[in-house]
PDB file of C-alpha atoms in Angstrom:
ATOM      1  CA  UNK A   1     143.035  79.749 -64.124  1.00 36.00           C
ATOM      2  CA  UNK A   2     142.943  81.036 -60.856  1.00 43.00           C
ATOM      3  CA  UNK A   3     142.139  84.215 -60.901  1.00 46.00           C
ATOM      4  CA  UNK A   4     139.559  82.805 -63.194  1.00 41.00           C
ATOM      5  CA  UNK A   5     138.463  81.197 -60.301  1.00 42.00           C
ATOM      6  CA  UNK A   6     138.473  84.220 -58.151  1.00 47.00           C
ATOM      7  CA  UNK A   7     136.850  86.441 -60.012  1.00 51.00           C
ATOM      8  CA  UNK A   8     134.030  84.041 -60.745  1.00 51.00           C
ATOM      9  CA  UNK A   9     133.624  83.062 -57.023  1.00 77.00           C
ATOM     10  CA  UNK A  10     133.219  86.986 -56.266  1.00 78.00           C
ATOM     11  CA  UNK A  11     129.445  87.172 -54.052  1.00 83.00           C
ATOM     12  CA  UNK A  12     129.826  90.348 -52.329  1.00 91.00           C
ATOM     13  CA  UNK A  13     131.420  93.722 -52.666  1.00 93.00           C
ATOM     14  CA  UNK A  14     131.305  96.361 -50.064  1.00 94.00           C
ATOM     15  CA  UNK A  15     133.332  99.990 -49.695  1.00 93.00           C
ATOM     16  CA  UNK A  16     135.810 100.053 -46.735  1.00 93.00           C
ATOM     17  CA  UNK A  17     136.944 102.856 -44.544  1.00 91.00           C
ATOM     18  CA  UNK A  18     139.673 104.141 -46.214  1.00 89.00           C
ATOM     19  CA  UNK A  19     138.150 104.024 -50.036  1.00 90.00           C
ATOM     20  CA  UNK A  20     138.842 100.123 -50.384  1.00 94.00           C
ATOM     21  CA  UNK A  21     136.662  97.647 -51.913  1.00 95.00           C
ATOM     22  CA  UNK A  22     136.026  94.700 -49.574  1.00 96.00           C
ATOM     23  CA  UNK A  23     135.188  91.544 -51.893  1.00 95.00           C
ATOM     24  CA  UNK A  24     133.711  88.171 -50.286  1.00 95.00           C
ATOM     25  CA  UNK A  25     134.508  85.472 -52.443  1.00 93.00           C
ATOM     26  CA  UNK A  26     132.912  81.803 -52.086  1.00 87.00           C
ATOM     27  CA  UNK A  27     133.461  78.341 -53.373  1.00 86.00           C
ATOM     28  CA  UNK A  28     136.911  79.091 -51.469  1.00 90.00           C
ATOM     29  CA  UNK A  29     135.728  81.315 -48.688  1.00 92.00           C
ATOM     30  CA  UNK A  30     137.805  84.068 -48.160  1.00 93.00           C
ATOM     31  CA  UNK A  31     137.757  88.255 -47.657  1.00 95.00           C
ATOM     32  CA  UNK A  32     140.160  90.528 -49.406  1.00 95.00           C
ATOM     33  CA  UNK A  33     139.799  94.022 -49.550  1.00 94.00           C
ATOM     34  CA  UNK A  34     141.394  96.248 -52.558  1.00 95.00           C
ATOM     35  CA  UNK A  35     143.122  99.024 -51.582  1.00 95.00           C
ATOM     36  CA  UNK A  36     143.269 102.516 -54.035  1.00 93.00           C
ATOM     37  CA  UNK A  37     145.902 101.669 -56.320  1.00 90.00           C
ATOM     38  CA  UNK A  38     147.272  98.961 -55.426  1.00 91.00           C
ATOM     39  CA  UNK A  39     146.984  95.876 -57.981  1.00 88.00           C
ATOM     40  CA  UNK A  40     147.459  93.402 -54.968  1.00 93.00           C
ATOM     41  CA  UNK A  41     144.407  92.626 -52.686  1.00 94.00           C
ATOM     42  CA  UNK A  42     144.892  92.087 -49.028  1.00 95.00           C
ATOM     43  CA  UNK A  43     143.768  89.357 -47.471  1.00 95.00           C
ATOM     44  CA  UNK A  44     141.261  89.995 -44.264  1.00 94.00           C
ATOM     45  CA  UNK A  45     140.755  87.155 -41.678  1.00 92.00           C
ATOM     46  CA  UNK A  46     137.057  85.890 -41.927  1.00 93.00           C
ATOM     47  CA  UNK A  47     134.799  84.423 -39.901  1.00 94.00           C
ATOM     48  CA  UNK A  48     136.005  80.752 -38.316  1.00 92.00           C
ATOM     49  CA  UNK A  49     132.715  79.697 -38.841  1.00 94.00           C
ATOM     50  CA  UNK A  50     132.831  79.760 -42.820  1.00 90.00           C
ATOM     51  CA  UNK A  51     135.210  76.846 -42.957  1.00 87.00           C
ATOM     52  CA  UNK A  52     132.206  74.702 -41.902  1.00 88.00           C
ATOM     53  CA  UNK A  53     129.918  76.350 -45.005  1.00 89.00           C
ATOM     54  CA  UNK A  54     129.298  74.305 -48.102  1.00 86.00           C
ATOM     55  CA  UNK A  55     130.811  76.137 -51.032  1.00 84.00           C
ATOM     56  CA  UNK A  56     127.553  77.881 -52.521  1.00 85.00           C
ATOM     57  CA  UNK A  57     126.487  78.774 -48.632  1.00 90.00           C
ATOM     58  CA  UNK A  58     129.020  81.724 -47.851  1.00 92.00           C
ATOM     59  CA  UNK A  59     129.185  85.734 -47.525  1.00 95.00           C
ATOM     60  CA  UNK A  60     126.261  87.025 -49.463  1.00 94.00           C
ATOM     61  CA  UNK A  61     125.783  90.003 -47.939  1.00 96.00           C
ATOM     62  CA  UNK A  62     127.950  92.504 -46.943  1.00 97.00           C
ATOM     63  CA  UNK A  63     128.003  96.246 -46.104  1.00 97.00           C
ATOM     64  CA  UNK A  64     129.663  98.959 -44.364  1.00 97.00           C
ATOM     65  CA  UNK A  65     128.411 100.157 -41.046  1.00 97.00           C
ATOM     66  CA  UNK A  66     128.077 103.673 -39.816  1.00 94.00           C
ATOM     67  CA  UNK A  67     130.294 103.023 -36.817  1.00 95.00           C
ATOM     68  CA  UNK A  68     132.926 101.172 -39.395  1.00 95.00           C
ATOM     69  CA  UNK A  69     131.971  97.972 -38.809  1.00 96.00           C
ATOM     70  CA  UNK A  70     131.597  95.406 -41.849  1.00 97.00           C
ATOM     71  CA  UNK A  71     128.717  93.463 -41.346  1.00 98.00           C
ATOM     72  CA  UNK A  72     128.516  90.101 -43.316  1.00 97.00           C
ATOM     73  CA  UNK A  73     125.897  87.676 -43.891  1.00 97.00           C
ATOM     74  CA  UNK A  74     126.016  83.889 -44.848  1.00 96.00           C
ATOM     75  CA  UNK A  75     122.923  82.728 -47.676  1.00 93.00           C
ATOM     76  CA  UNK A  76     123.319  79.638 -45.334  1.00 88.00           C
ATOM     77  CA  UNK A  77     121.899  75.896 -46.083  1.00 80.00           C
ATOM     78  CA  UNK A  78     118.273  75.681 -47.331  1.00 75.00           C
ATOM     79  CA  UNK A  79     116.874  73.580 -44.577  1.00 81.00           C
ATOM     80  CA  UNK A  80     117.484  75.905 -41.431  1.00 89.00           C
ATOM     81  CA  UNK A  81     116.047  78.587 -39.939  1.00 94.00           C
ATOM     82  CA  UNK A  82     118.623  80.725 -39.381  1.00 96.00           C
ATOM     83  CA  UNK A  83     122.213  81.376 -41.003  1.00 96.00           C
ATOM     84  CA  UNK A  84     124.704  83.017 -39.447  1.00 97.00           C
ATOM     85  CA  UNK A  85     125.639  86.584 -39.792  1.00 98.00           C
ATOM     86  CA  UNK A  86     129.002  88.418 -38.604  1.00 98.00           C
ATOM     87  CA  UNK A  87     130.411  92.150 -37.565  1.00 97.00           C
ATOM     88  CA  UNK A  88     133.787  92.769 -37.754  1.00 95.00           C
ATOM     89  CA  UNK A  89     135.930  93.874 -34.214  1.00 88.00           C
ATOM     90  CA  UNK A  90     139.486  94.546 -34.538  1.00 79.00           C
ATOM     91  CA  UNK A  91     140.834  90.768 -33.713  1.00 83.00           C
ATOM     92  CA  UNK A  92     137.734  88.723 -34.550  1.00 91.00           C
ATOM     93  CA  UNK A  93     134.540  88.987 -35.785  1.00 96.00           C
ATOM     94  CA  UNK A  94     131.338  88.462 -33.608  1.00 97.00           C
ATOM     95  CA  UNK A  95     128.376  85.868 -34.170  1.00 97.00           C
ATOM     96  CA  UNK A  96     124.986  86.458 -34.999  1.00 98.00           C
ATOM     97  CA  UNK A  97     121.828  84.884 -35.724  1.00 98.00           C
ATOM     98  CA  UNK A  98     119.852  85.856 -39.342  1.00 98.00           C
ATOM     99  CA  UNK A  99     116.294  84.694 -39.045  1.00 97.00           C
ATOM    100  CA  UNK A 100     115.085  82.879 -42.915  1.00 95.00           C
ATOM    101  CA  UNK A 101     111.440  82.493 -43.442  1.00 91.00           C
ATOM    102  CA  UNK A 102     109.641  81.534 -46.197  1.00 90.00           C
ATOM    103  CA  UNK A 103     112.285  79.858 -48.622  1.00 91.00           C
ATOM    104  CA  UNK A 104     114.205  83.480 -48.888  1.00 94.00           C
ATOM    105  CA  UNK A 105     117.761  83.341 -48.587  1.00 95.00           C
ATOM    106  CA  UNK A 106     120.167  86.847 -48.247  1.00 96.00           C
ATOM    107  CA  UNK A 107     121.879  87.680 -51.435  1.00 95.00           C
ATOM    108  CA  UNK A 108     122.821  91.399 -50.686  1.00 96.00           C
ATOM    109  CA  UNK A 109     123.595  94.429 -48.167  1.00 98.00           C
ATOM    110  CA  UNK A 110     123.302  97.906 -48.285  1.00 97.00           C
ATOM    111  CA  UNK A 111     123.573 100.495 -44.991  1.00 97.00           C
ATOM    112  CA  UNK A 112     121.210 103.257 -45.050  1.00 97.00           C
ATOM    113  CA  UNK A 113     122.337 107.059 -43.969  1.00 94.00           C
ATOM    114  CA  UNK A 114     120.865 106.982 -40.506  1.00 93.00           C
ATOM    115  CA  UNK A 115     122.823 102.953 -39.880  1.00 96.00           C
ATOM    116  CA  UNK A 116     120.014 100.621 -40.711  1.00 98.00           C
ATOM    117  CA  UNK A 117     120.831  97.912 -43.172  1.00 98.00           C
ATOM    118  CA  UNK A 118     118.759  97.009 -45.634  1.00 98.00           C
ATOM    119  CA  UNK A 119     118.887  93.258 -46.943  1.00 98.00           C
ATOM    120  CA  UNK A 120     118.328  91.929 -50.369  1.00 97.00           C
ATOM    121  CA  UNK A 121     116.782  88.171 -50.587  1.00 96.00           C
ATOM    122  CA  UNK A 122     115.918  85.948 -53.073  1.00 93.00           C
ATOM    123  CA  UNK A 123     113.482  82.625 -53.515  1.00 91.00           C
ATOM    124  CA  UNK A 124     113.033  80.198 -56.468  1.00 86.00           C
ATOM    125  CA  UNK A 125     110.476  77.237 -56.429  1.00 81.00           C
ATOM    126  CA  UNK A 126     109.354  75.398 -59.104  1.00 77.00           C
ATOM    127  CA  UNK A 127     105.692  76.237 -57.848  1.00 80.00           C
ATOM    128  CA  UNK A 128     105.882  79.673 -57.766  1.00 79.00           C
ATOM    129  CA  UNK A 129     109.289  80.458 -59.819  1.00 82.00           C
ATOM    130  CA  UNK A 130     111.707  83.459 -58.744  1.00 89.00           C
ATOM    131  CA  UNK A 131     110.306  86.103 -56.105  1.00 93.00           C
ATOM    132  CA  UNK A 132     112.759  88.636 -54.099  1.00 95.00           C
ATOM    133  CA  UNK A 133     112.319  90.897 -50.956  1.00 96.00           C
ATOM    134  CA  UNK A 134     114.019  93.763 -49.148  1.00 98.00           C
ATOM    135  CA  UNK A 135     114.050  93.330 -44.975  1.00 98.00           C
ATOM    136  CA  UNK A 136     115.355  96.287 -43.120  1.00 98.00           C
ATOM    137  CA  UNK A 137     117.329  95.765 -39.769  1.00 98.00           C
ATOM    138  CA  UNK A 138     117.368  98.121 -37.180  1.00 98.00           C
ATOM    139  CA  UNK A 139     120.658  99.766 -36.266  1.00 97.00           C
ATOM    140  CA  UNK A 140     120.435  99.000 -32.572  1.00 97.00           C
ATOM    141  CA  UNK A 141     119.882  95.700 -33.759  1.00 98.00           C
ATOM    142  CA  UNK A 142     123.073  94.808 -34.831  1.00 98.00           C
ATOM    143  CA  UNK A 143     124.967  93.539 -31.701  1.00 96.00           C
ATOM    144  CA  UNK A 144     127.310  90.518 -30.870  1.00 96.00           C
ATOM    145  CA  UNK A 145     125.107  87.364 -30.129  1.00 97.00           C
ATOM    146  CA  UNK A 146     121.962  89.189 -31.386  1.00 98.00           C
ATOM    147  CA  UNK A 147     119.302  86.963 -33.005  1.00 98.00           C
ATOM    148  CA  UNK A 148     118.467  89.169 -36.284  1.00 98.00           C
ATOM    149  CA  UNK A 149     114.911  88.772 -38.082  1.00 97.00           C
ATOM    150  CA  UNK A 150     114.591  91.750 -39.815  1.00 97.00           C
ATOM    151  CA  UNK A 151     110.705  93.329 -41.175  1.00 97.00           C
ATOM    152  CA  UNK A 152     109.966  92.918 -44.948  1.00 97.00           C
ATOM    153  CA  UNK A 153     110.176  96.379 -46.788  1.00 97.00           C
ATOM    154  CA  UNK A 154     109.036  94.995 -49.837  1.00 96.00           C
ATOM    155  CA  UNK A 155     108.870  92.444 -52.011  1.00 95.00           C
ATOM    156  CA  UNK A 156     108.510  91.149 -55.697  1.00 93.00           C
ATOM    157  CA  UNK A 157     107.026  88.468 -57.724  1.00 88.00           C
ATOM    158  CA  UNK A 158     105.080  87.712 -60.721  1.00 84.00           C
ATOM    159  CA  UNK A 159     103.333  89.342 -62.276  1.00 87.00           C
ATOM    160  CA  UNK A 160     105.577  92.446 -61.032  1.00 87.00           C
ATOM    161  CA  UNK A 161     109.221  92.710 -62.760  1.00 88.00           C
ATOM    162  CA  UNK A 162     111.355  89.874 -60.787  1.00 88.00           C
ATOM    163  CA  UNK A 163     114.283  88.041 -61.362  1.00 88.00           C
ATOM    164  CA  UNK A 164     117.866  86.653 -59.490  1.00 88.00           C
ATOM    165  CA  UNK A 165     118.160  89.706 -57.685  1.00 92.00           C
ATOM    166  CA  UNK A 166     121.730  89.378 -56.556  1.00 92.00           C
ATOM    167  CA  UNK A 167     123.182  92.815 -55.561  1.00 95.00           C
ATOM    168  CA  UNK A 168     121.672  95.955 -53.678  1.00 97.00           C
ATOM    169  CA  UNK A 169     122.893  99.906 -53.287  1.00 97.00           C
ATOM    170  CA  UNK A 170     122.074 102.882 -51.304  1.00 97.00           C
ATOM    171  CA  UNK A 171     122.570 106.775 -52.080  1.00 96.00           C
ATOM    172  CA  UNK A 172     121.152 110.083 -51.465  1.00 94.00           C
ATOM    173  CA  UNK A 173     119.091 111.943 -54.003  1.00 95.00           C
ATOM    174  CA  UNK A 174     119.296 115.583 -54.727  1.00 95.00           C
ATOM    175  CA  UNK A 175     115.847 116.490 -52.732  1.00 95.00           C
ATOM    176  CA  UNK A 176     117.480 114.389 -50.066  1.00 93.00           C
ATOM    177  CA  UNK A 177     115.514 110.721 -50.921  1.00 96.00           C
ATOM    178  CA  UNK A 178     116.937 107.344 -50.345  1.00 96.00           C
ATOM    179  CA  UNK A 179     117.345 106.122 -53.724  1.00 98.00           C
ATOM    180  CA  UNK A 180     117.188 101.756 -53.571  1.00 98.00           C
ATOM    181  CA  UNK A 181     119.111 100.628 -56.424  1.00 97.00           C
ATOM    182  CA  UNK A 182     118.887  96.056 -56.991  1.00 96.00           C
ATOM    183  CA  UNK A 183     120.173  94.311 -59.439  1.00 95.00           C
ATOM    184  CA  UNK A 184     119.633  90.976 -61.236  1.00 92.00           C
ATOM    185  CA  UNK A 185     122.040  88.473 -62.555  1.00 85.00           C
ATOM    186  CA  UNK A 186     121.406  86.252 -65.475  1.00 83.00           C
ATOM    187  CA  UNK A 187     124.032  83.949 -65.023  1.00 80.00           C
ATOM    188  CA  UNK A 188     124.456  83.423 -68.943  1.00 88.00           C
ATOM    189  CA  UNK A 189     121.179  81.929 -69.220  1.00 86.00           C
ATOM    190  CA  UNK A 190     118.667  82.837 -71.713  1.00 88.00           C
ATOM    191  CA  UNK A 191     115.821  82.302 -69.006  1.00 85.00           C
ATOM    192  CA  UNK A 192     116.852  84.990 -67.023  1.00 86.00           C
ATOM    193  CA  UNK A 193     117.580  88.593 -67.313  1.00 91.00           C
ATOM    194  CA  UNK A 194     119.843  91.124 -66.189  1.00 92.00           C
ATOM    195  CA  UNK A 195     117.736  93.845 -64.431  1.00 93.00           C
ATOM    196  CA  UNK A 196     118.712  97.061 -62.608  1.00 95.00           C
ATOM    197  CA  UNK A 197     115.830  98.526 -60.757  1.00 95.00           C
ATOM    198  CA  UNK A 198     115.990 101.871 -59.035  1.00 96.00           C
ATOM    199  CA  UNK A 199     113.119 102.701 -55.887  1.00 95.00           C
TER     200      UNK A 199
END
């Protein structure tokens, strides 16, 4: 039953330095990371701060630096501003500030080649129903104490294709392009749909 549990409570995923997967897990709060063939995760320490996050309020975002930093970001409580975002140092990780506008809460992280992050978010209101957005934040940005509030790249509603876009990826094309890749989840309902868009 646990690892049940675990795998369910998986939020974010994010390559490490040394070819590991890093995996924040919520519910339970916690970072492992999954080393190349190795059956056992490790266990990283995470931020102090999560202990004080409801369980549905953790590590939604999380991506690899270009300096080898992890950055990680909280989806936070609905009724705030701001949530709290993280980088990781080699005895503790350093606070942030993640500004939230408009009902959008961070679901996903991806690092671009030249160190900017790009962040996936997500809204749902009965008024308006599901909408998503990509915010990009600026490499020189992302320093201890900084107070993050990232531009809007893009984003989606109705009547464009949108759904509970949980999970974004960056790569390189062959001409050189930044290919965007998100991703929905449909959480086993039959009202929602499992969508992998490419940009």
């Amino acid at each position: 039953c646990r690892a049940i549990q675990d795998r369910l409570g998986v939020q974010s995923m994010s390559p490490g330095v040394d070819g590991e997967i890093i995996v924040a897990f919520e519910r339970r709060h916690r970072i492992w990371r999954y080393l190349p063939g190795r059956i056992e995760p490790e266990p990283l320490r995470h931020p102090a701060e999560l202990s004080n996050f409801t369980a549905n309020s953790g590590i939604e975002g999380l991506a690899l630096l270009d300096d080898g930093r992890l950055l990680a970001i909280a989806e936070g409580p609905a009724d705030l501003p701001t949530t709290l975002a993280w980088t990781s140092g080699l005895k503790n990780w350093s606070t942030m500030t993640y500004a939230l506008e408009g009902g959008f809460r961070p679901t996903g992280a991806a690092t671009l080649a030249k160190g900017d992050v790009l962040v996936l978010e997500r809204r749902l209101t009965l008024r308006d129903g599901v909408a998503g957005r990509i915010r990009r934040i600026h490499r020189a940005d992302i320093v201890p104490g900084a107070d993050l509030n990232p531009g809007t790249v893009a984003e989606f509603r109705d009547p464009v294709a949108v759904d509970n876009f949980e999970g974004i990826a960056v790569r390189q094309g062959p001409r050189g392009e930044t290919l965007i890749y998100i991703v929905s989840d449909d959480n086993f309902n039959p009202m929602q749909r499992t969508l992998l868009m490419m940009f």
